[in-house]
XYZ file of C-alpha atoms in Angstrom:
725
model
C 15.409 22.593 -0.093
C 19.211 23.423 0.240
C 19.615 21.774 3.316
C 21.942 18.924 3.687
C 25.882 17.270 5.320
C 28.727 19.676 5.647
C 31.188 16.362 5.679
C 29.414 12.741 5.539
C 32.825 11.359 7.803
C 29.772 9.462 10.252
C 31.818 6.842 12.114
C 31.848 3.113 11.423
C 30.309 0.887 14.168
C 34.317 0.182 15.850
C 37.416 2.341 15.218
C 38.998 -0.303 12.555
C 36.260 -0.885 10.778
C 36.153 0.436 7.352
C 35.720 4.571 7.015
C 33.177 5.987 4.933
C 33.981 7.779 1.644
C 32.617 11.420 1.959
C 29.416 12.962 0.715
C 28.682 16.393 0.523
C 24.945 18.043 0.057
C 24.100 21.423 -0.400
C 25.257 23.685 3.336
C 22.314 22.921 5.411
C 19.671 25.463 7.354
C 20.031 23.349 10.431
C 16.815 23.731 13.223
C 19.534 24.326 16.113
C 17.836 22.354 18.579
C 19.383 21.066 21.475
C 18.886 17.166 22.038
C 16.331 17.536 24.601
C 13.963 20.624 25.167
C 15.183 21.702 21.623
C 13.746 19.364 19.362
C 11.057 19.570 21.820
C 10.229 23.264 21.333
C 11.156 22.974 17.561
C 8.832 20.538 16.786
C 5.762 22.118 18.579
C 6.781 25.802 17.584
C 8.087 25.881 13.527
C 5.442 27.408 11.452
C 5.709 28.037 8.660
C 6.449 32.110 7.634
C 5.584 34.095 4.177
C 7.796 34.670 1.744
C 8.764 38.336 1.526
C 9.775 39.864 -1.670
C 10.849 43.517 -1.796
C 7.164 44.733 -1.687
C 6.479 43.737 1.014
C 4.669 40.136 2.624
C 3.542 37.599 -0.412
C 0.177 36.522 0.406
C -0.938 33.210 -0.411
C -3.864 30.896 -0.969
C -4.044 27.173 -1.301
C -7.211 24.923 -1.481
C -8.740 23.935 1.631
C -10.306 20.253 1.677
C -11.143 17.250 4.216
C -11.015 18.172 7.621
C -9.754 22.056 6.552
C -12.164 22.805 4.595
C -13.716 26.277 5.684
C -17.473 25.825 7.089
C -19.167 27.733 4.793
C -17.826 25.191 2.463
C -18.272 22.585 4.452
C -22.069 23.486 5.012
C -23.275 23.653 1.789
C -21.733 19.880 0.633
C -23.944 18.859 3.591
C -26.953 19.724 2.281
C -26.047 18.239 -1.527
C -25.367 15.157 -0.272
C -28.445 14.618 2.156
C -30.787 16.045 -0.643
C -28.543 13.927 -3.001
C -29.186 10.262 -0.394
C -33.712 11.725 -0.196
C -33.639 11.511 -3.925
C -32.176 8.370 -3.980
C -34.151 6.951 -1.481
C -37.641 6.182 -2.236
C -40.655 8.491 -0.132
C -40.836 8.309 3.714
C -43.670 5.593 3.715
C -43.804 5.133 0.232
C -44.411 1.318 -0.501
C -40.847 1.447 -2.841
C -39.699 0.888 0.890
C -40.417 -2.178 0.230
C -37.332 -3.556 -1.650
C -33.922 -3.021 -1.655
C -31.188 -2.368 0.591
C -30.328 -0.291 3.358
C -26.651 0.257 4.373
C -25.913 0.673 8.332
C -22.863 2.364 9.115
C -20.505 2.990 12.657
C -23.030 0.566 13.932
C -20.695 0.310 17.614
C -20.215 -3.000 20.166
C -18.171 -2.548 23.162
C -15.333 -5.263 22.803
C -16.553 -6.565 25.765
C -19.854 -7.829 24.536
C -18.583 -8.568 20.864
C -17.605 -11.674 20.442
C -14.739 -11.213 19.029
C -12.570 -10.365 15.481
C -12.374 -13.115 13.479
C -16.449 -13.855 14.318
C -17.645 -11.897 11.224
C -21.906 -12.821 12.053
C -24.824 -11.552 13.914
C -24.380 -11.491 17.298
C -27.310 -10.382 19.667
C -24.672 -6.819 21.073
C -24.777 -6.475 16.939
C -28.910 -7.056 16.295
C -29.316 -4.160 19.685
C -26.732 -1.855 17.807
C -29.093 -1.955 14.818
C -32.245 -1.626 16.001
C -31.060 1.080 18.298
C -30.454 3.304 14.193
C -33.527 1.662 12.466
C -34.953 2.532 16.046
C -36.631 -0.405 16.426
C -37.641 -1.739 19.870
C -36.867 -5.046 20.536
C -33.663 -6.412 19.178
C -34.376 -9.923 19.273
C -37.549 -10.118 17.299
C -34.893 -8.448 14.404
C -34.769 -11.469 12.369
C -30.426 -12.803 11.846
C -31.445 -13.909 8.066
C -31.681 -9.490 6.830
C -28.734 -9.158 7.226
C -25.382 -9.779 6.302
C -21.999 -7.577 7.753
C -19.963 -5.980 5.024
C -17.229 -4.662 7.357
C -15.683 -5.303 10.615
C -12.813 -2.978 12.645
C -11.648 -2.754 15.750
C -11.701 1.396 17.742
C -9.500 2.209 20.785
C -9.234 6.329 20.429
C -8.349 6.693 23.748
C -11.290 9.151 22.879
C -13.743 7.460 22.676
C -14.968 5.494 27.241
C -14.183 2.032 25.452
C -12.477 0.422 23.201
C -15.149 -1.219 20.150
C -15.928 -3.174 16.748
C -17.676 -0.905 14.774
C -19.835 -2.944 11.969
C -21.289 -2.056 8.957
C -24.292 -3.530 7.941
C -26.511 -4.271 4.232
C -29.942 -4.485 5.815
C -32.347 -6.460 3.266
C -35.724 -4.910 3.287
C -37.979 -7.991 1.788
C -35.672 -10.040 4.410
C -36.587 -8.123 6.994
C -40.481 -7.611 6.336
C -40.653 -11.052 5.257
C -39.764 -12.269 8.553
C -41.178 -9.694 10.409
C -44.042 -7.392 9.130
C -44.162 -5.853 12.455
C -40.782 -3.387 11.478
C -42.825 -2.172 8.015
C -43.270 1.329 10.137
C -39.103 1.272 11.019
C -38.560 1.570 7.592
C -41.117 3.890 6.487
C -39.684 5.951 8.025
C -36.324 5.750 7.428
C -34.701 9.368 6.931
C -31.094 9.265 5.024
C -28.042 10.158 6.693
C -24.910 11.289 4.375
C -22.107 8.243 6.419
C -24.573 6.335 8.207
C -27.409 5.824 6.636
C -27.394 4.979 3.526
C -30.557 3.235 0.136
C -29.808 0.947 -2.215
C -31.950 -0.069 -4.686
C -29.965 -3.250 -5.045
C -27.397 -5.152 -3.091
C -23.606 -4.421 -4.631
C -22.476 -7.790 -4.898
C -19.283 -7.099 -6.890
C -17.682 -10.607 -8.383
C -14.401 -11.614 -8.849
C -12.849 -10.941 -11.716
C -12.777 -14.823 -12.945
C -16.428 -15.407 -12.905
C -17.331 -12.433 -14.519
C -15.226 -13.209 -17.301
C -15.861 -15.868 -17.468
C -19.939 -14.997 -17.197
C -19.537 -13.430 -20.713
C -18.334 -16.342 -22.723
C -21.393 -16.662 -25.440
C -20.307 -14.045 -27.635
C -21.103 -10.539 -27.017
C -22.319 -9.470 -23.989
C -24.098 -6.102 -24.569
C -23.374 -4.925 -20.770
C -19.768 -4.908 -21.164
C -19.106 -5.497 -24.886
C -16.953 -8.574 -24.170
C -16.175 -11.347 -27.393
C -15.665 -14.664 -26.698
C -12.581 -15.725 -26.767
C -13.240 -19.551 -25.769
C -14.117 -20.396 -29.943
C -10.583 -19.288 -31.176
C -12.815 -16.097 -32.923
C -11.417 -13.111 -31.215
C -9.028 -11.779 -34.512
C -9.011 -12.736 -38.645
C -7.409 -15.951 -39.607
C -7.705 -17.459 -35.864
C -4.524 -15.210 -34.762
C -4.709 -13.905 -31.255
C -2.240 -11.038 -30.415
C 0.661 -11.603 -29.113
C 1.367 -9.987 -25.400
C 4.385 -9.980 -23.273
C 4.036 -8.864 -19.476
C 7.444 -9.005 -17.562
C 6.985 -9.144 -13.683
C 4.969 -11.064 -11.560
C 4.506 -8.669 -9.182
C 0.130 -7.849 -8.495
C -0.014 -5.239 -11.366
C 1.752 -8.128 -13.409
C -0.588 -10.910 -12.506
C -3.676 -9.381 -12.714
C -2.944 -7.809 -16.414
C -1.573 -11.668 -17.591
C -4.850 -12.500 -16.040
C -7.455 -10.607 -18.151
C -5.760 -10.906 -21.003
C -5.592 -14.347 -21.454
C -9.546 -14.968 -20.061
C -10.117 -11.660 -23.255
C -8.137 -14.666 -25.747
C -4.500 -13.368 -26.138
C -1.149 -15.125 -26.019
C -0.055 -13.653 -22.531
C 3.861 -14.722 -21.998
C 4.797 -13.717 -18.598
C 8.603 -13.717 -18.203
C 9.533 -13.148 -14.230
C 13.402 -12.990 -13.654
C 12.686 -14.587 -10.380
C 11.879 -17.811 -9.097
C 8.842 -19.466 -8.453
C 7.483 -18.819 -5.119
C 8.085 -22.600 -4.006
C 12.379 -22.267 -4.326
C 12.069 -18.871 -3.627
C 11.304 -19.306 -0.427
C 13.984 -22.436 -0.454
C 16.236 -18.915 -1.603
C 15.166 -16.481 1.312
C 15.671 -19.356 3.498
C 19.543 -19.781 2.176
C 19.711 -16.078 3.248
C 18.562 -15.493 6.698
C 20.613 -18.827 7.640
C 23.634 -19.092 5.840
C 23.732 -15.801 4.287
C 23.713 -16.768 1.207
C 22.319 -13.425 -1.639
C 20.385 -14.433 -4.759
C 20.667 -11.277 -6.716
C 17.438 -12.883 -8.848
C 15.514 -14.546 -6.171
C 15.139 -12.330 -2.716
C 12.955 -10.524 -0.866
C 12.601 -8.196 -4.080
C 12.153 -10.177 -7.064
C 10.509 -13.014 -7.051
C 7.298 -15.169 -8.137
C 4.356 -12.003 -6.433
C 6.894 -9.712 -6.456
C 8.127 -7.389 -3.148
C 5.135 -8.100 -0.685
C 4.798 -11.924 -0.873
C 7.322 -11.902 1.968
C 5.856 -8.279 3.881
C 3.006 -8.429 5.379
C 0.648 -8.936 2.953
C -1.548 -5.621 3.578
C -4.714 -5.366 1.561
C -5.277 -1.483 2.234
C -5.643 1.018 -0.171
C -5.999 4.467 -0.899
C -8.084 4.714 -3.474
C -10.947 3.263 -2.751
C -11.959 0.292 -0.982
C -15.846 -0.112 -1.565
C -15.312 0.438 -6.037
C -16.451 -2.116 -7.837
C -12.774 -2.825 -9.113
C -10.981 -3.016 -5.362
C -14.076 -5.225 -4.810
C -13.077 -7.094 -7.988
C -9.806 -7.647 -6.980
C -10.033 -8.913 -3.145
C -12.897 -11.554 -4.883
C -10.229 -12.252 -7.420
C -7.330 -13.212 -4.003
C -11.338 -14.900 -2.172
C -11.101 -16.748 -5.476
C -7.450 -18.534 -5.394
C -7.428 -19.369 -2.098
C -7.176 -15.368 0.264
C -10.005 -16.309 3.424
C -12.873 -14.909 2.670
C -12.849 -12.305 5.509
C -10.449 -10.513 3.863
C -13.732 -8.746 2.621
C -15.034 -7.440 6.054
C -12.318 -6.950 8.149
C -11.750 -3.036 8.323
C -7.962 -3.575 8.028
C -7.103 -7.000 5.990
C -4.298 -8.216 5.826
C -3.008 -11.996 4.337
C 0.881 -12.671 6.237
C 3.007 -14.647 3.796
C 2.011 -17.747 4.719
C -1.807 -17.176 3.232
C -0.125 -15.621 -0.553
C 2.218 -18.747 -0.993
C -0.460 -21.504 -1.786
C -2.986 -18.062 -3.442
C 0.202 -17.856 -5.747
C -0.160 -20.974 -7.183
C -3.191 -21.370 -7.563
C -3.232 -18.171 -9.221
C -0.085 -19.225 -11.834
C -1.960 -22.616 -12.072
C -4.946 -20.818 -13.237
C -2.710 -19.012 -15.627
C -1.467 -21.681 -17.484
C -5.000 -23.305 -17.671
C -5.615 -20.170 -20.240
C -2.856 -21.059 -21.741
C -0.321 -18.258 -20.577
C 3.421 -19.093 -20.701
C 4.693 -18.504 -18.326
C 9.089 -18.467 -17.705
C 10.522 -18.235 -14.576
C 14.307 -17.063 -13.869
C 13.801 -14.683 -17.220
C 15.378 -11.978 -16.833
C 14.623 -9.528 -20.166
C 17.622 -7.135 -21.051
C 16.349 -5.079 -24.150
C 13.391 -3.988 -25.474
C 13.450 -3.965 -29.757
C 12.077 -1.030 -31.325
C 11.440 -0.317 -33.814
C 10.732 2.907 -35.992
C 9.005 3.955 -31.667
C 8.063 1.334 -31.151
C 8.526 -1.684 -29.416
C 8.722 -5.178 -31.469
C 9.170 -7.661 -28.524
C 12.025 -8.400 -26.427
C 15.037 -9.620 -25.337
C 15.643 -12.184 -23.420
C 18.717 -14.277 -21.598
C 18.897 -16.565 -18.889
C 18.489 -14.569 -15.711
C 21.873 -16.912 -13.715
C 24.227 -15.504 -16.265
C 25.552 -13.042 -17.111
C 23.432 -9.451 -19.165
C 23.191 -10.566 -22.754
C 24.547 -14.082 -21.920
C 23.116 -16.640 -23.975
C 20.044 -14.545 -24.762
C 16.931 -14.912 -26.767
C 15.130 -12.304 -29.105
C 10.625 -12.134 -28.382
C 8.437 -10.689 -31.339
C 5.265 -9.276 -29.705
C 2.435 -7.020 -30.306
C 2.504 -5.329 -27.160
C 5.009 -4.969 -24.053
C 3.692 -4.587 -20.325
C 6.445 -3.054 -17.417
C 5.129 -4.629 -14.840
C 8.111 -4.299 -13.238
C 9.370 -3.956 -8.882
C 10.850 -0.617 -7.424
C 13.714 -2.498 -6.918
C 14.681 -3.334 -11.100
C 16.658 -0.720 -11.260
C 19.063 -2.416 -14.912
C 15.295 -1.748 -16.206
C 15.191 1.778 -15.701
C 18.920 2.245 -16.921
C 17.599 0.048 -19.848
C 14.408 2.827 -20.405
C 16.708 5.583 -20.142
C 18.985 3.975 -22.796
C 15.554 4.721 -25.251
C 14.947 7.638 -24.095
C 11.793 6.149 -22.607
C 9.967 9.987 -20.579
C 10.754 9.387 -17.251
C 10.190 11.837 -14.553
C 11.345 12.231 -10.596
C 8.588 11.829 -8.512
C 8.898 12.378 -4.564
C 9.253 9.646 -1.791
C 10.347 8.823 1.249
C 13.169 6.716 3.500
C 14.139 6.506 6.953
C 14.373 4.058 9.559
C 12.097 0.638 10.690
C 11.445 1.206 15.276
C 10.623 -2.039 16.229
C 9.330 -2.335 20.363
C 8.483 -5.734 21.839
C 4.968 -6.331 20.838
C 3.164 -5.502 24.360
C 4.345 -2.846 24.883
C 2.005 -1.945 21.738
C 0.038 -4.420 23.096
C 0.224 -1.474 26.646
C 0.016 0.991 24.895
C -2.485 0.678 22.433
C -5.065 -1.487 25.071
C -4.659 -0.432 28.795
C -6.099 -2.917 30.135
C -7.609 -5.071 27.553
C -4.028 -5.806 25.827
C -4.228 -9.155 27.775
C -7.489 -10.371 25.255
C -5.004 -10.416 21.825
C -2.879 -13.541 22.924
C -0.402 -13.392 20.255
C -3.022 -12.631 17.297
C -5.003 -15.550 19.333
C -7.791 -13.726 21.418
C -10.652 -11.585 20.908
C -8.734 -8.516 19.848
C -6.471 -7.870 17.760
C -2.235 -7.227 17.972
C -1.975 -4.076 18.145
C -0.567 -1.948 15.567
C -0.780 2.057 14.948
C -0.288 4.900 11.320
C 0.951 7.968 12.650
C 1.510 10.667 10.121
C 3.830 13.682 11.626
C 4.140 17.211 9.934
C 7.663 18.547 10.835
C 8.114 22.493 10.419
C 11.512 23.516 9.023
C 13.667 26.951 9.801
C 14.600 29.449 8.354
C 10.997 28.515 6.137
C 10.862 32.537 4.916
C 13.973 31.267 2.067
C 12.033 28.434 1.075
C 9.345 27.373 -1.642
C 6.137 27.487 0.307
C 5.915 23.591 -0.745
C 9.373 23.225 0.879
C 8.543 24.664 5.052
C 7.658 21.429 5.592
C 8.829 17.826 5.870
C 5.862 14.543 6.070
C 6.535 11.970 8.218
C 5.308 9.182 8.533
C 4.901 4.910 9.875
C 4.686 2.720 6.763
C 4.752 -0.879 6.484
C 3.777 -1.279 10.071
C 4.100 -4.624 11.037
C 2.276 -6.098 14.560
C 3.633 -9.614 15.209
C 6.618 -9.331 12.788
C 10.009 -9.507 11.792
C 12.299 -6.796 10.076
C 14.050 -8.469 7.033
C 16.331 -7.774 4.821
C 16.416 -6.625 0.863
C 18.946 -6.268 -0.268
C 19.973 -7.169 -4.065
C 24.217 -6.310 -4.172
C 26.271 -7.894 -1.695
C 27.237 -4.095 -0.959
C 24.338 -2.096 -0.823
C 21.439 -2.974 2.825
C 18.352 -1.787 3.007
C 15.548 -3.729 5.324
C 11.199 -4.401 5.666
C 9.088 -5.589 7.694
C 7.177 -8.761 6.855
C 4.575 -10.839 9.462
C 2.695 -13.804 9.203
C -1.448 -14.412 8.924
C -1.263 -14.799 12.840
C 1.145 -12.048 13.595
C 2.585 -14.401 16.715
C 5.783 -12.938 17.490
C 6.821 -10.850 20.470
C 8.336 -8.043 17.882
C 5.953 -4.955 16.297
C 8.044 -3.349 13.722
C 7.596 -0.171 11.341
C 9.762 2.360 9.453
C 9.572 5.168 9.940
C 10.160 7.396 6.485
C 10.846 11.318 5.975
C 9.702 12.883 2.544
C 12.466 13.680 -0.115
C 11.411 16.291 -2.660
C 13.135 15.952 -6.070
C 14.744 19.284 -5.149
C 16.906 16.487 -2.299
C 17.896 14.690 -4.705
C 19.936 17.615 -6.305
C 23.363 16.678 -5.782
C 22.885 13.394 -7.863
C 20.537 14.993 -10.774
C 23.451 14.498 -13.215
C 21.475 10.517 -13.597
C 18.644 12.044 -14.942
C 15.735 10.377 -14.319
C 16.693 7.647 -12.312
C 18.530 10.748 -10.035
C 16.416 8.910 -6.791
C 18.091 5.615 -7.645
C 21.324 6.713 -6.796
C 20.264 8.079 -3.601
C 19.275 5.026 -2.726
C 21.564 3.587 -3.253
C 23.972 6.215 -1.611
C 22.641 6.139 2.020
C 21.569 1.854 1.062
C 25.835 1.644 0.613
C 26.750 4.023 3.849
C 24.115 1.352 5.789
C 26.269 -2.017 4.509
C 29.446 -0.206 5.158
C 28.306 1.526 9.517
C 26.988 -2.170 9.811
C 30.625 -3.568 8.866
C 29.227 -6.258 6.400
C 27.949 -9.487 5.773
C 24.293 -8.125 5.554
C 25.604 -6.979 9.800
C 22.689 -4.483 9.940
C 23.429 -0.864 11.759
C 21.102 -0.502 14.379
C 20.833 2.554 17.982
C 18.269 2.751 20.459
C 15.515 4.790 20.287
C 16.915 7.533 23.352
C 20.101 7.937 22.140
C 18.772 8.329 18.312
C 17.437 11.978 19.668
C 20.087 12.307 22.110
C 22.733 11.848 18.895
C 24.954 9.737 21.017
C 26.055 6.159 21.288
C 25.641 5.373 25.296
C 25.818 1.680 25.433
C 28.115 -1.238 23.115
C 25.039 -3.282 23.155
C 21.790 -3.510 22.282
C 18.321 -4.712 23.115
C 17.209 -7.873 21.931
C 15.678 -7.590 17.102
C 13.826 -9.671 15.336
C 16.101 -9.707 12.500
C 18.540 -12.881 12.376
C 21.535 -11.368 10.604
C 22.611 -9.501 13.714
C 22.553 -5.504 14.633
C 25.503 -3.920 15.235
C 25.541 -0.572 17.732
C 25.982 1.744 15.112
C 25.356 6.095 14.887
C 22.163 6.531 13.473
C 21.882 9.121 13.488
C 24.943 10.493 11.366
C 23.967 8.142 8.526
C 20.996 10.699 6.905
C 21.459 14.558 6.240
C 20.254 16.502 9.324
C 16.905 16.939 7.561
C 16.026 13.941 7.044
C 17.642 12.123 10.590
C 16.173 16.465 12.652
C 12.803 15.475 11.211
C 12.950 11.533 12.676
C 13.939 12.813 16.187
C 11.144 15.707 17.125
C 8.337 13.024 15.036
C 9.650 10.119 17.768
C 9.435 13.182 19.796
C 5.615 14.056 18.393
C 4.428 10.227 18.876
C 5.979 9.580 22.671
C 3.126 13.036 23.692
C 0.234 10.899 22.017
C 1.393 7.170 23.113
C 3.854 7.638 26.368
C 6.044 5.090 26.130
C 6.253 4.412 22.388
C 10.161 6.296 23.143
C 11.896 4.159 25.608
C 14.361 1.778 26.456
C 13.084 -1.213 24.753
C 12.756 0.434 21.791
C 15.304 -0.341 18.740
C 16.204 1.878 15.266
C 17.357 -0.594 11.949
C 18.904 1.469 8.921
C 17.865 1.850 5.941
C 15.036 2.196 4.913
C 15.025 3.135 1.211
C 12.919 1.140 -1.163
C 8.902 2.688 0.101
C 8.252 2.929 -3.650
C 9.313 3.909 -6.741
C 11.523 7.190 -6.987
C 10.350 8.231 -10.346
C 7.466 7.611 -12.443
C 7.131 6.419 -16.842
C 4.960 8.467 -17.848
C 2.043 6.540 -19.868
C -1.545 8.224 -21.770
C -4.217 8.041 -18.889
C -6.903 6.507 -20.889
C -4.668 3.830 -23.140
C -1.769 2.820 -19.936
C 0.388 3.272 -23.229
C 3.901 5.175 -22.820
C 4.140 8.921 -24.097
C 7.864 8.426 -25.710
C 7.676 4.331 -27.058
C 4.567 2.977 -29.058
C 3.343 -0.755 -27.393
C 4.164 -0.162 -24.538
C 2.435 -0.101 -20.802
C 4.268 0.369 -17.705
C 1.995 -0.493 -14.473
C 2.334 -1.267 -11.072
C 4.424 0.158 -7.747
C 7.438 0.191 -10.751
C 5.937 1.926 -13.101
C 5.541 5.192 -10.133
C 1.600 4.410 -10.669
C 0.843 1.814 -7.109
C 1.878 1.383 -3.775
C 0.751 -1.102 -2.076
C -1.175 -4.623 -2.983
C -4.243 -3.455 -3.944
C -3.326 -0.793 -5.699
C -0.778 -2.429 -7.871
C -3.514 -5.211 -8.680
C -6.173 -2.967 -9.808
C -3.816 -0.625 -11.946
C -2.395 -3.994 -14.052
C -5.786 -4.670 -14.135
C -7.493 -2.086 -15.717
C -3.918 -1.721 -18.197
C -5.395 -5.813 -19.029
C -8.809 -4.297 -20.241
C -7.015 -1.030 -21.592
C -4.542 -2.956 -23.645
C -7.285 -5.354 -24.259
C -9.580 -2.916 -26.153
C -6.837 -1.539 -28.094
C -6.830 -5.516 -29.427
C -10.082 -5.691 -30.271
C -10.911 -8.184 -27.286
C -13.432 -5.810 -25.381
C -15.611 -3.375 -27.174
C -17.278 -1.875 -23.782
C -15.820 0.797 -21.365
C -13.643 0.038 -18.989
C -15.467 3.090 -16.575
C -18.669 1.631 -16.654
C -16.833 -1.763 -15.954
C -15.065 -1.309 -13.240
C -15.062 2.966 -12.043
C -13.290 6.269 -12.483
C -11.774 5.751 -8.951
C -9.836 2.602 -10.861
C -8.167 5.287 -12.940
C -4.148 5.972 -10.934
C -2.334 9.839 -12.705
C 0.150 9.388 -9.027
C 1.502 7.711 -6.409
C -0.642 6.276 -3.539
C 0.695 4.966 -0.600
C -1.056 1.886 1.711
């Protein structure tokens, strides 16, 4: 897309401050919209137009999926799904219905009748919803013991008559009939309905990884094919394969857990510090502005998600066995059990810290060697295969006091901020390719304002995270059309702008890893009790937009990030002060005030012209999207709303190529790139699942695991691309 800065002479916040260096991108096709009415019009009237060629208009068709399917296609799929449901359930009226489980979904309980967000048991209002679903006349006669809450979420959409809690419940037929025989007639004629009433021959009970693997500790298990890992007989002559795992984020931890449980000799290397020391280093940054380059919000035990919101939502299938195994492993290590039921589960930093400590202790009990403050500077490569790594003390310069270690395999589980690792991989000609990512700004409102917008009169029930109703959040996705679209490819005629890592009751934090760069993120604790709500508003950026940095090859996106992080640092005036602007001023392309509303960012904010920070195609997409959001959420554009710059590290800007089944690099044998830094995950859960899958795949290659990985983890777990959370 030929869009960008004409010139980049955005002024710093003060006349005497440093000026931004010139920066240019290809000529732009501006939206030519005025700050108010013009932008509003552009946001609603810019639709893609077909490209024209010498022979007339070119008609292009695309496969329609999801809600955009053709009606005939929807009807055909519905008939197919209904038939599959009928085949799965016993014949109506048959004795086969006296056992098994029925999953009842979309059970609605009005918020005014529900015990509240922290209650996950069976209440009378829920029994009434169950009775309505199975057409049972007297709800109070249904035994609580026959039902288990699987999912509970809060729904306050404006299309509803009133806010409600929505439940998914499993009904144990045998237990129900033992306690209430008169329910037989209603079970006998229960009709399966897709996504509402579904039959299961047995209860779905995924276990945590530790329990599953320990249950097969006596020889081969017929179902899983796991060999005894506790008697030292995995390999000939009792020699265990040696595996290095680089990075202790979710993917690295779960890869280490699987490999350690299956009998490999695992060394886990982390350039940062354990969570206890990491917390002290982050405190020094927030109070005394001391940035530790290897121990901060990005680097350290647990990865970047530790000092974030701890969200456990994913797009790879919440109910799949692999995801459930990860969730239950978190509970095994100390996470609260309600994350298994909550529709939007999150942990918060205060719950993640003890969980990680327990995880670390278990790995060490398995025999996993954990080395903190250990930076991997290089790979030892012979004949196209990794034979080991070069490690040095992270507090010293790369190469100083280095140590060479040999391994049979190296699992690369670094995060998206390990830029030096990307450079090292490029020197070894490892196959990497740029991929789309997103950049933008972080917007902050008073939490009470978001509660009021989302809940209306029910907002008083929130009570800073301690009330019956969850703290209000939002999730936004907007598509913004580009003018002059006939000159662009079809795929580039619109941009997606979406909210990312929304932190209700949270705060804005610094995620820089270099003093000359400035980037931010959001975090919150488990109660989400802060008086602020913040979220990133980001715009998709394609590899085409990184053309000014194409000399960097696959690292063009990394340089794209660096450029705007440096510009943000200059605009803020240094010393980790963040450039900020009222939303109303940002939309109008002005800086009307020298004072700003209060911000949760502890190192200070500075009034700045954020509308001059990014290229026009990003700025205008953000402006249009904010106006569109305000239509759906009146009050979102407010004098109290504050934009902070800059949010860039939403995901890795590149992907390291690997084989789909083995997880091994396509260009370097013995290297296994996984997780968010490798471009195969986008959050705690998806990264953990990716690490777990890699652990089993590598264990199979090392003859520690002889089962079917897909039957154990589910087909949905194999990741082939980036997944946003």
